[in-house]
PDB file of C-alpha atoms in Angstrom:
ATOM      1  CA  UNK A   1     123.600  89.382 124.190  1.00 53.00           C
ATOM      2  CA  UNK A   2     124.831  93.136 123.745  1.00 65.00           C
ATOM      3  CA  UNK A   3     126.192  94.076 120.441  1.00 71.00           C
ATOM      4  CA  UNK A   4     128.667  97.178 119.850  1.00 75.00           C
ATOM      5  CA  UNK A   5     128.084 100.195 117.494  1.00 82.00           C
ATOM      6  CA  UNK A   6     130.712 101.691 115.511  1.00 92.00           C
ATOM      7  CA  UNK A   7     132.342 104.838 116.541  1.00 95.00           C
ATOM      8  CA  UNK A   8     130.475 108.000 114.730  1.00 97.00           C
ATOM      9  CA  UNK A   9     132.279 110.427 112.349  1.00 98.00           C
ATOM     10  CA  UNK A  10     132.122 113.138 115.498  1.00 98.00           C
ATOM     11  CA  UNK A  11     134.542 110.355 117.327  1.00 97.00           C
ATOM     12  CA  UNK A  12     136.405 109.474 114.653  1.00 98.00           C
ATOM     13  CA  UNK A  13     137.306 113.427 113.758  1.00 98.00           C
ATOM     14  CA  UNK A  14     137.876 113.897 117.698  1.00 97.00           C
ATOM     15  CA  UNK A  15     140.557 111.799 117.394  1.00 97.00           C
ATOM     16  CA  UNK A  16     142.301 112.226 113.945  1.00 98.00           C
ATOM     17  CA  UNK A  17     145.891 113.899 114.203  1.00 98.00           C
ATOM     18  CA  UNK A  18     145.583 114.997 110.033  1.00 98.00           C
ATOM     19  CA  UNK A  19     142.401 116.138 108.150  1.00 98.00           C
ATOM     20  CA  UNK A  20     140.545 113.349 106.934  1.00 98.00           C
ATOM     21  CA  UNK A  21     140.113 112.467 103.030  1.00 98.00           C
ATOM     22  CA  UNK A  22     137.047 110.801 101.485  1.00 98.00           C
ATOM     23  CA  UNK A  23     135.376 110.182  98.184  1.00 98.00           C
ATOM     24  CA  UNK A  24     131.509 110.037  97.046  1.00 98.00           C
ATOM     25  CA  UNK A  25     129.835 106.963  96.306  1.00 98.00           C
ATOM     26  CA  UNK A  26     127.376 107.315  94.078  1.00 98.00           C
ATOM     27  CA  UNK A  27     126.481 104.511  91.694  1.00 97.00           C
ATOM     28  CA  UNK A  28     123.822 102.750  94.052  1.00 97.00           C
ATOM     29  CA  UNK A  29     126.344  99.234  93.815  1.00 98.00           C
ATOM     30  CA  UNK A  30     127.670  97.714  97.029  1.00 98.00           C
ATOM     31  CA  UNK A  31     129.953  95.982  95.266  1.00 98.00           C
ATOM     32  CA  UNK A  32     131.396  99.164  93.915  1.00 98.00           C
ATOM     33  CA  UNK A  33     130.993 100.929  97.802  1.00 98.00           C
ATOM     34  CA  UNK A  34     133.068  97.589  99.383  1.00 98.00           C
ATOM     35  CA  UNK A  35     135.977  98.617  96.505  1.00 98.00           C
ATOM     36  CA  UNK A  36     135.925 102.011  97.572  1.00 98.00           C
ATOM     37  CA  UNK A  37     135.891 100.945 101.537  1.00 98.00           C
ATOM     38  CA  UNK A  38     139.115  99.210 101.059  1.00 98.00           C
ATOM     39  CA  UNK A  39     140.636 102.087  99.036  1.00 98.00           C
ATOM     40  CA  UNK A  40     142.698 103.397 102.370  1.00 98.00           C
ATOM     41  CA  UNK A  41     140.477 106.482 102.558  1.00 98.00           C
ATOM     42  CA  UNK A  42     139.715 107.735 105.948  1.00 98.00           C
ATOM     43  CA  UNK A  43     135.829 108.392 104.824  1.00 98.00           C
ATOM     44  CA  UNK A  44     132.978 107.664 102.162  1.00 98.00           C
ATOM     45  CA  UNK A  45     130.302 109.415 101.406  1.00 98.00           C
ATOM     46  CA  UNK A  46     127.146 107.584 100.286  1.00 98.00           C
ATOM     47  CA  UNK A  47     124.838 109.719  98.659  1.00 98.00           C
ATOM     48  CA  UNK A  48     121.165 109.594  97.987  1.00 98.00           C
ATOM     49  CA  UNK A  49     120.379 113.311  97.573  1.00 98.00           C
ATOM     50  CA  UNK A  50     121.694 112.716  93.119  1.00 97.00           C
ATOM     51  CA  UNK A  51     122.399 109.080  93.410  1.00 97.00           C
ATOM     52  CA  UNK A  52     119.618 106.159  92.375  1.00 96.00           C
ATOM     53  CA  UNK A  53     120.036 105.282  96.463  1.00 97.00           C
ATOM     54  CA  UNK A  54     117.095 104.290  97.920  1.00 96.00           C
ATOM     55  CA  UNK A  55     116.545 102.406 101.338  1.00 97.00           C
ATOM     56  CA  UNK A  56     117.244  98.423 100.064  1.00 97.00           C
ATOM     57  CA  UNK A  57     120.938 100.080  98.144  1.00 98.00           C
ATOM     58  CA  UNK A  58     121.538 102.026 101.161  1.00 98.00           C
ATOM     59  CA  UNK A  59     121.018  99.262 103.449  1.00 98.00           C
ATOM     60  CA  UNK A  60     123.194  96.664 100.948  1.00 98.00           C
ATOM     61  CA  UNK A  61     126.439  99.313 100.566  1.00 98.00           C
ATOM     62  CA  UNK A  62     125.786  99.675 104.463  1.00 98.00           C
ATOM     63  CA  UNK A  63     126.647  96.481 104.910  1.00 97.00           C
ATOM     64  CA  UNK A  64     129.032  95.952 102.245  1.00 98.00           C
ATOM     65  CA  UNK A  65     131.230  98.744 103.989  1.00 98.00           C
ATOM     66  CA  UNK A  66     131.305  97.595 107.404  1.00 95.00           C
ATOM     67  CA  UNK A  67     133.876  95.405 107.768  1.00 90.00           C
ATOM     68  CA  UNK A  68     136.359  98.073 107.062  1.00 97.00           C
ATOM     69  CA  UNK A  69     138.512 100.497 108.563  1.00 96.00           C
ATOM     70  CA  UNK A  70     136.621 103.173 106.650  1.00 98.00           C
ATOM     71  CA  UNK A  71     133.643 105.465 108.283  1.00 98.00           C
ATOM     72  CA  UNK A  72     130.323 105.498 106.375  1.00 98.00           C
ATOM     73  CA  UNK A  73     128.344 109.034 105.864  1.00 98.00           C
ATOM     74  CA  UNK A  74     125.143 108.824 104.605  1.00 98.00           C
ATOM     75  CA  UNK A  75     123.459 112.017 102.538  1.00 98.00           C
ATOM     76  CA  UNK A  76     120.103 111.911 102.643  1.00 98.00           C
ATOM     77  CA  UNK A  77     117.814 113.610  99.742  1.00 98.00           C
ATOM     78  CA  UNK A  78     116.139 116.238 102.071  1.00 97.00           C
ATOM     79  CA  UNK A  79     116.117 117.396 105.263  1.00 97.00           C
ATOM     80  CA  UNK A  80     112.839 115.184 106.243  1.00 97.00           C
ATOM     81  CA  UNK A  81     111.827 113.869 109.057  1.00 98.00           C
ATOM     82  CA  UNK A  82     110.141 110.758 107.768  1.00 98.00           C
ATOM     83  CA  UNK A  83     113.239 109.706 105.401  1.00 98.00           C
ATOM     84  CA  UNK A  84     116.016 110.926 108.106  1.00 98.00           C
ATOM     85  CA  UNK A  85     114.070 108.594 110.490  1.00 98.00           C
ATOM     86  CA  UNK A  86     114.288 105.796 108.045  1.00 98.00           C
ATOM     87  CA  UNK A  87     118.019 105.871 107.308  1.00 98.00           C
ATOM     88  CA  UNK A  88     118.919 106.028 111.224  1.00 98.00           C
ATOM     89  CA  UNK A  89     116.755 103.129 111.474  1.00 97.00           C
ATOM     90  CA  UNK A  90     118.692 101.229 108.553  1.00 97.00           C
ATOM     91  CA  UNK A  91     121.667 101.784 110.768  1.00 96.00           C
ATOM     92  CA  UNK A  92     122.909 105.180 109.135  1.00 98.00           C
ATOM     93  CA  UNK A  93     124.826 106.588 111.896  1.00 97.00           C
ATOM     94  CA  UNK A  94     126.534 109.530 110.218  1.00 98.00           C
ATOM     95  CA  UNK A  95     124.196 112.034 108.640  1.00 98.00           C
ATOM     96  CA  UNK A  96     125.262 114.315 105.961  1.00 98.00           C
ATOM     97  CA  UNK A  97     121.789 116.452 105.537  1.00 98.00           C
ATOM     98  CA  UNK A  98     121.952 118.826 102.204  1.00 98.00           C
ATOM     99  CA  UNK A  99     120.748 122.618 101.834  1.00 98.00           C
ATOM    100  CA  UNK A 100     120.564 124.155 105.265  1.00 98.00           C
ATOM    101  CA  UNK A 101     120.076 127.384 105.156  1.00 98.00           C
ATOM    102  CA  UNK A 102     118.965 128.570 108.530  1.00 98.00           C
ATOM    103  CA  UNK A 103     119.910 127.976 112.043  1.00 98.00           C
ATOM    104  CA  UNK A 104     116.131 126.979 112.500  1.00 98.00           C
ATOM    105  CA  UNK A 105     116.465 124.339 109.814  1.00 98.00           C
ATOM    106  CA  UNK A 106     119.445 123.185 111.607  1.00 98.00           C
ATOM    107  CA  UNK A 107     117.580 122.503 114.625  1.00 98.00           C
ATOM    108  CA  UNK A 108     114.780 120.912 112.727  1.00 98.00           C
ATOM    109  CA  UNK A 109     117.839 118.287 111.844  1.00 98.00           C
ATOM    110  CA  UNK A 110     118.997 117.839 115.557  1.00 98.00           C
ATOM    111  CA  UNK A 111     115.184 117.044 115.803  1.00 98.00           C
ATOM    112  CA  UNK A 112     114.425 114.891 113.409  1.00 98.00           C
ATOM    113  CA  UNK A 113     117.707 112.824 114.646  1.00 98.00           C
ATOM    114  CA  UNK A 114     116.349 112.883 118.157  1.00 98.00           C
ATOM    115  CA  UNK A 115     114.105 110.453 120.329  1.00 97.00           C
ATOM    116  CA  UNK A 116     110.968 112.132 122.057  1.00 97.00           C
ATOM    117  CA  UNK A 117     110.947 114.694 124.069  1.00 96.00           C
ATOM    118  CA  UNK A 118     113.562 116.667 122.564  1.00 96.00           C
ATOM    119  CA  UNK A 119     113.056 115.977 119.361  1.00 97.00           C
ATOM    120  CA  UNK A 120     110.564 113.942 116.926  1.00 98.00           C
ATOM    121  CA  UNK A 121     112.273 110.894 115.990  1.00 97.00           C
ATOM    122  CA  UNK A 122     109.852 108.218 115.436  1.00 96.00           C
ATOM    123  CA  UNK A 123     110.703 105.016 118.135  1.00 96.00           C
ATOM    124  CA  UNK A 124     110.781 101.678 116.385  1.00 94.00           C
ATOM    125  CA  UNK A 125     114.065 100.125 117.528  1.00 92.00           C
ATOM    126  CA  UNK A 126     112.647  96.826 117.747  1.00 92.00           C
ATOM    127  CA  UNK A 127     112.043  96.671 114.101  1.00 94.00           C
ATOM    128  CA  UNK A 128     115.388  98.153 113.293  1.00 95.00           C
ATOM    129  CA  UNK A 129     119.138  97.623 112.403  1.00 95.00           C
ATOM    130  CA  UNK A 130     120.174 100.832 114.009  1.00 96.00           C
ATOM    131  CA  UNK A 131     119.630  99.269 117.247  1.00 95.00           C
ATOM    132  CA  UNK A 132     120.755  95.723 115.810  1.00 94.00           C
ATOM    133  CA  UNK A 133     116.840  94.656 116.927  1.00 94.00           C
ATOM    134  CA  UNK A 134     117.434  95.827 120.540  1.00 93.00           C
ATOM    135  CA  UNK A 135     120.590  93.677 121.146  1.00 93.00           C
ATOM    136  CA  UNK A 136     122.286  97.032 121.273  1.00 93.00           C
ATOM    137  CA  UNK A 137     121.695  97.534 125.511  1.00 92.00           C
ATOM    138  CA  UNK A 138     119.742 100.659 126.672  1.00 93.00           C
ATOM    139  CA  UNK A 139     119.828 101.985 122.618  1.00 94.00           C
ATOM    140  CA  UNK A 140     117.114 104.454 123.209  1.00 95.00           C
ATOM    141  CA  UNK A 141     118.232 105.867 126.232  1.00 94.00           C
ATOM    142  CA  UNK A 142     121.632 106.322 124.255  1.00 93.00           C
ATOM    143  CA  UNK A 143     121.202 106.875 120.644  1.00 95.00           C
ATOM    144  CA  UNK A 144     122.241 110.399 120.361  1.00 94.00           C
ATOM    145  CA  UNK A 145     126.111 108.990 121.603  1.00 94.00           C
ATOM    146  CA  UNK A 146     125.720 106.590 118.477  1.00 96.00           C
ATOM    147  CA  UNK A 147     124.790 109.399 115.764  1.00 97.00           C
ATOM    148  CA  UNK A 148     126.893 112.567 114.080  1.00 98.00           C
ATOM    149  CA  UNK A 149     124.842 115.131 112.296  1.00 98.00           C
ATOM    150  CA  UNK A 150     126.183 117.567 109.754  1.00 98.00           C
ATOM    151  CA  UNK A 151     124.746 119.852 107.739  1.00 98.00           C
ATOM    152  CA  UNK A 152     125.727 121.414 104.301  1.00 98.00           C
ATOM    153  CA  UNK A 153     125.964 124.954 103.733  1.00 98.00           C
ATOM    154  CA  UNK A 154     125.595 125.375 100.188  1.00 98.00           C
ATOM    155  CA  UNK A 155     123.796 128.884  99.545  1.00 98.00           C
ATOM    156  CA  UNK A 156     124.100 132.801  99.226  1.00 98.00           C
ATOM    157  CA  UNK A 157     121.383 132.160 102.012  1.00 98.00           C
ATOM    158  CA  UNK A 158     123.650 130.068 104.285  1.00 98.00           C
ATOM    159  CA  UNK A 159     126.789 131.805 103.923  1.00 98.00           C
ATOM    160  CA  UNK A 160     125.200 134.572 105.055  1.00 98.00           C
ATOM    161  CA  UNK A 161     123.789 132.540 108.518  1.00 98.00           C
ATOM    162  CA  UNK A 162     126.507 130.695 108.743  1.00 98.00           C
ATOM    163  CA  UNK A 163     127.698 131.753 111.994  1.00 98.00           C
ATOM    164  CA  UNK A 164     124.125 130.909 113.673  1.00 98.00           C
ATOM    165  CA  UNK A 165     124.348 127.732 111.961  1.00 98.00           C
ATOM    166  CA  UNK A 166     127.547 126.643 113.523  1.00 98.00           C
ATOM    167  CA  UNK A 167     125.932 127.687 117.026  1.00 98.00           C
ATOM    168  CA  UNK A 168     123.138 124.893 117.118  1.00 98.00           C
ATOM    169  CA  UNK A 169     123.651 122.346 119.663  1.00 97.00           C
ATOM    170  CA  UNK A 170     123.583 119.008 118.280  1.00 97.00           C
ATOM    171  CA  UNK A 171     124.902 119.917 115.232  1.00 98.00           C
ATOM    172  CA  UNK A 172     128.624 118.006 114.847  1.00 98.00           C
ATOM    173  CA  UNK A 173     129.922 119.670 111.647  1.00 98.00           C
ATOM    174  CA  UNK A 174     129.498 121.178 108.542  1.00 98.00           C
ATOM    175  CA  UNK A 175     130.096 120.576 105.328  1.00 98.00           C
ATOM    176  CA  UNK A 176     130.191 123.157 102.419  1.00 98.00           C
ATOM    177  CA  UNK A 177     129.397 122.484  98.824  1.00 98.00           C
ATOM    178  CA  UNK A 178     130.812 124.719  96.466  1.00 98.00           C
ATOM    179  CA  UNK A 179     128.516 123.811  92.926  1.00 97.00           C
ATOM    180  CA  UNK A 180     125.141 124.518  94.583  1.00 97.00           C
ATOM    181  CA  UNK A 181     127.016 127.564  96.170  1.00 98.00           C
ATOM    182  CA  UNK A 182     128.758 128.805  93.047  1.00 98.00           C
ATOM    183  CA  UNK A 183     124.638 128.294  91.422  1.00 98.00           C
ATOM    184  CA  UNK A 184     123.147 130.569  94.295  1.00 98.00           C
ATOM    185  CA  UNK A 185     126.004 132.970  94.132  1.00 98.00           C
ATOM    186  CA  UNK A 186     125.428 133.183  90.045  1.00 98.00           C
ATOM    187  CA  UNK A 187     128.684 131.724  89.004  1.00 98.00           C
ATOM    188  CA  UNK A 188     126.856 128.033  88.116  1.00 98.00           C
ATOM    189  CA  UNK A 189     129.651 125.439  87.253  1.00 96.00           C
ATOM    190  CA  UNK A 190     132.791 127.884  88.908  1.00 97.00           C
ATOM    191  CA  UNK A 191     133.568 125.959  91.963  1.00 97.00           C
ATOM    192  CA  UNK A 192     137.168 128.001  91.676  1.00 97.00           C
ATOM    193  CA  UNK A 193     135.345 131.572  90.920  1.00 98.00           C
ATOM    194  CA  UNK A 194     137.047 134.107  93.930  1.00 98.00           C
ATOM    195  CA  UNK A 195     133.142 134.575  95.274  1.00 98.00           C
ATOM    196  CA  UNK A 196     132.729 131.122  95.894  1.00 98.00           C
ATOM    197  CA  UNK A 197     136.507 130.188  97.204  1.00 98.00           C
ATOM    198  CA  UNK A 198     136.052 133.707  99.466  1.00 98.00           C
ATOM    199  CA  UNK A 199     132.570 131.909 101.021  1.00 98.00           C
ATOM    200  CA  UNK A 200     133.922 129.180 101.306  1.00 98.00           C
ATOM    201  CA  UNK A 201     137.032 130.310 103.174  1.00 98.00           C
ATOM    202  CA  UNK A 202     134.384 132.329 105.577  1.00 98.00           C
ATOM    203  CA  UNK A 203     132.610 129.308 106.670  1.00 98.00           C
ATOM    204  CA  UNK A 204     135.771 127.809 107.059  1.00 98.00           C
ATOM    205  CA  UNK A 205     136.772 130.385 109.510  1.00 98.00           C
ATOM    206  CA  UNK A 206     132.975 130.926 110.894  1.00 97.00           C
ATOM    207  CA  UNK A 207     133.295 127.202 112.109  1.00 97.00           C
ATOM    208  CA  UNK A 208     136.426 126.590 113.203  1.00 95.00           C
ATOM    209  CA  UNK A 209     135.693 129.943 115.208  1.00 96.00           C
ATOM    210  CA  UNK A 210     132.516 128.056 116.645  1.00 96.00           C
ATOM    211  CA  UNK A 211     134.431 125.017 117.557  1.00 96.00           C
ATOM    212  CA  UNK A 212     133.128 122.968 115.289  1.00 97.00           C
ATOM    213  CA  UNK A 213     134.439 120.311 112.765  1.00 98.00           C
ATOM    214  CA  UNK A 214     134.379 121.694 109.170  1.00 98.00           C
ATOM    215  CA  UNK A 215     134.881 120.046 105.527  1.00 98.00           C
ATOM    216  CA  UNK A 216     134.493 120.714 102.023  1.00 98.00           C
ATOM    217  CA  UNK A 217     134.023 119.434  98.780  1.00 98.00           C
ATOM    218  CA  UNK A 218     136.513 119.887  96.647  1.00 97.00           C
ATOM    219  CA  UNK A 219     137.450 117.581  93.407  1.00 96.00           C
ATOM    220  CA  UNK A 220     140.280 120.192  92.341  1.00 96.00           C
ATOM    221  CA  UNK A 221     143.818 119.635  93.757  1.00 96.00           C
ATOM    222  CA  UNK A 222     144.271 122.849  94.382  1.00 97.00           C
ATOM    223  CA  UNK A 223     141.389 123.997  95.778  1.00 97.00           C
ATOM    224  CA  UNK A 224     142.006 121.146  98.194  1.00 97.00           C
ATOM    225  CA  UNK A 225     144.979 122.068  99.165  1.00 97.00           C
ATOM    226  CA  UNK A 226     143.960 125.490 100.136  1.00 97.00           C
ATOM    227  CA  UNK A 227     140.855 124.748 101.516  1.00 98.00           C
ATOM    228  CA  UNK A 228     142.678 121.980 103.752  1.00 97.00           C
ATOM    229  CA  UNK A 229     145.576 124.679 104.060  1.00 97.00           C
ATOM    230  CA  UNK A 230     142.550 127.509 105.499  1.00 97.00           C
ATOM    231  CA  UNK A 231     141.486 124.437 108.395  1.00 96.00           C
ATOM    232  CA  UNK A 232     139.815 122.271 106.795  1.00 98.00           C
ATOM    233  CA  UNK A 233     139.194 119.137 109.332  1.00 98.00           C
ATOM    234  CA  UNK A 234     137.929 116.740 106.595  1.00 98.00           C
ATOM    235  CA  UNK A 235     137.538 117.115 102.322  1.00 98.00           C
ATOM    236  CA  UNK A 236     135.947 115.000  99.391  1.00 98.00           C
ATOM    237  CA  UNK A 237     138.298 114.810  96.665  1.00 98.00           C
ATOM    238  CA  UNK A 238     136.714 112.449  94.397  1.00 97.00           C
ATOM    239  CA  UNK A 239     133.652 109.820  93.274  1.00 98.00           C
ATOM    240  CA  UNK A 240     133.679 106.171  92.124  1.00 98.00           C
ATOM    241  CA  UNK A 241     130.941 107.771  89.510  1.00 98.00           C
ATOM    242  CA  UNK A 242     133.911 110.397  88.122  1.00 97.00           C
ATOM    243  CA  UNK A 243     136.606 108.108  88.579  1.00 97.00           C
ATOM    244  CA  UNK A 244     135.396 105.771  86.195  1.00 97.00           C
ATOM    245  CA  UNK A 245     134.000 107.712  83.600  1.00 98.00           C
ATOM    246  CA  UNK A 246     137.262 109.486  83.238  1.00 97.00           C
ATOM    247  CA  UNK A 247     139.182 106.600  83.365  1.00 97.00           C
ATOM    248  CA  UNK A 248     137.224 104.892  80.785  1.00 97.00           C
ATOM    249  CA  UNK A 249     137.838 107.807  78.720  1.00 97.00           C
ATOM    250  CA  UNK A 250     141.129 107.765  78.848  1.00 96.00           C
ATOM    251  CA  UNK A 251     141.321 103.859  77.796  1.00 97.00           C
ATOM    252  CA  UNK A 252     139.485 104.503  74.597  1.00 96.00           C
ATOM    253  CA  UNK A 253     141.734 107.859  74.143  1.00 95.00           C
ATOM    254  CA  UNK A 254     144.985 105.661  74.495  1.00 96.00           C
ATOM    255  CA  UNK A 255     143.810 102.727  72.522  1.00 96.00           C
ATOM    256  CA  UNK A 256     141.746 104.150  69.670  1.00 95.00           C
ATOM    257  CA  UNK A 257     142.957 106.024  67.279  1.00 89.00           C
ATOM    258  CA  UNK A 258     141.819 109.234  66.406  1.00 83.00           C
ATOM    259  CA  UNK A 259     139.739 109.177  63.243  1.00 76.00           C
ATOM    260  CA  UNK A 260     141.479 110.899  59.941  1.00 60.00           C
ATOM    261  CA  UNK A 261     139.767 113.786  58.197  1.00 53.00           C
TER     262      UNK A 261
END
C-alpha cells in the first residue's frame, strides 16, 4: 500500500491567487491547535523555538491538525541538525528555522533537511512518520519534493546579508521577525519603529527581487497591511496564546467592576 503526503507550504504558496494569513500556536495543546486548524486561516504556525513544544506535543498538534484544510509550519528551537532531523522524521514537512544570519547558515539548513550526499540528514524512514513507516513509495529517493524550508531573518546581521540569503538553493522562503529585529537594531519592543519597518520593507523587496516567497510577522493591523501592501506573499497576524489572554482580559474588564477609591 502507498500512502500520499500533503502538499508543502512551497506548493501551497505556488498556487495561492491572495497572500496567505496565519496565526501562531503556541500553548503546546492539540486540542487548542485542532480549534485554530478549523479557524478558516490559510496557515498555522506551530512553534517550539518560545513554546513548551517538545517532540510528543509536536507530534499530538501534528496530528490534531491534519484533517484540515489548513497547512502546518513547524518552528524549530535552533537551527540543529539533530532536532531538525527529528521533527522531519515526526512528519514536520514545513520548516520555519529561526535566526539565520548568513547565507552559509542557510545552507547548513538546506543540509540538515537533506538525505546523504548532499546534505546530512540522518536516514531512518523506517522508524518514522515522515515517511508513514515506508508506505510512502520511493520516500527517500523523493523527500526533498515533500519538504519547504524557510528561514527567518531577524537581525542587524541578516538584514544586512539578506540578499545572499535569498540566493541559496533549497531555501523556499523567508520569513522576517520584526521583535528580535527591532532588539538587534536597538529599538527592543518597537516592532513599528521606522528602522525596523525600513528593514523590513528591504527584505521584502531583496526577496521578491530573488524570486522567492516572502512573509512577515506582524500582530499590528497596520503594519500588516503595509507589509502585505509592500509584497508580502504570506503574514502572521495573531496567536491562540495572545488571543486568549486578551480576551480573558476583556471579560473580567466588562464584568467586574472597577474597584472605588
Amino acid at each position: 500500500m502507498s500512502l500520499r503526503v500533503d502538499p508543502t507550504f512551497r506548493d501551497v504558496l505556488a498556487t495561492a491567487t491572495r497572500p496567505l494569513v496565519g496565526m501562531w500556536v503556541c500553548s503546546g495543546s492539540p486540542l487548542v491547535a485542532e480549534i485554530c486548524a478549523g479557524s478558516g486561516l490559510d496557515w498555522v504556525l506551530i512553534d517550539a523555538e518560545h513554546s513548551p513544544n517538545g517532540l510528543e506535543s509536536l507530534l499530538a498538534q501534528l496530528q490534531a491538525v491534519r484533517g484540515y484544510p489548513i497547512t502546518p509550519l513547524v518552528r524549530p528551537p535552533a537551527a540543529d541538525p539533530v532536532t531538525i532531523k527529528q521533527f522531519l522524521d515526526l512528519g514536520a514537512q514545513n520548516l520555519l528555522v529561526p535566526m539565520v544570519d548568513t547565507a552559509a547558515q542557510a545552507r547548513d539548513v538546506v543540509r540538515a533537511v537533506t538525505y546523504p550526499p548532499a546534505g546530512v540528514r540522518g536516514v531512518g524512514s523506517a522508524l518514522a512518520r515522515a515517511s508513514r513507516w515506508n508506505r510512502i513509495e520511493g520516500y527517500l529517493a523523493r523527500a526533498a519534493e515533500t519538504l519547504s524550508v524557510l528561514v527567518q531573518i531577524e537581525s542587524a546581521e541578516a538584514v544586512a546579508n539578506v540578499d545572499a540569503i535569498a540566493a541559496v538553493a533549497g531555501v523556499d522562503g523567508l520569513f522576517i521577525g520584526p521583535s528580535d529585529l527591532a532588539a538587534s537594531l536597538g529599538v527592543l519592543g518597537q516592532q513599528d519603529h521606522p528602522d525596523v519597518v525600513d528593514a523590513v520593507l528591504h527584505c521584502l523587496s531583496a526577496a521578491r527581487r530573488a524570486g522567492r516567497k516572502v512573509g512577515v510577522n506582524a500582530f499590528d493591523p497596520t503594519l500588516a497591511e503595509r507589509y502585505l501592501d509592500a509584497g508580502a506573499d504570506f503574514v502572521l497576524v495573531g496567536a491562540d496564546v495572545q488571543l486568549l489572554a486578551r480576551g480573558t482580559e476583556q471579560l473580567a474588564a466588562t464584568f467586574i467592576p472597577e474597584e472605588t477609591a
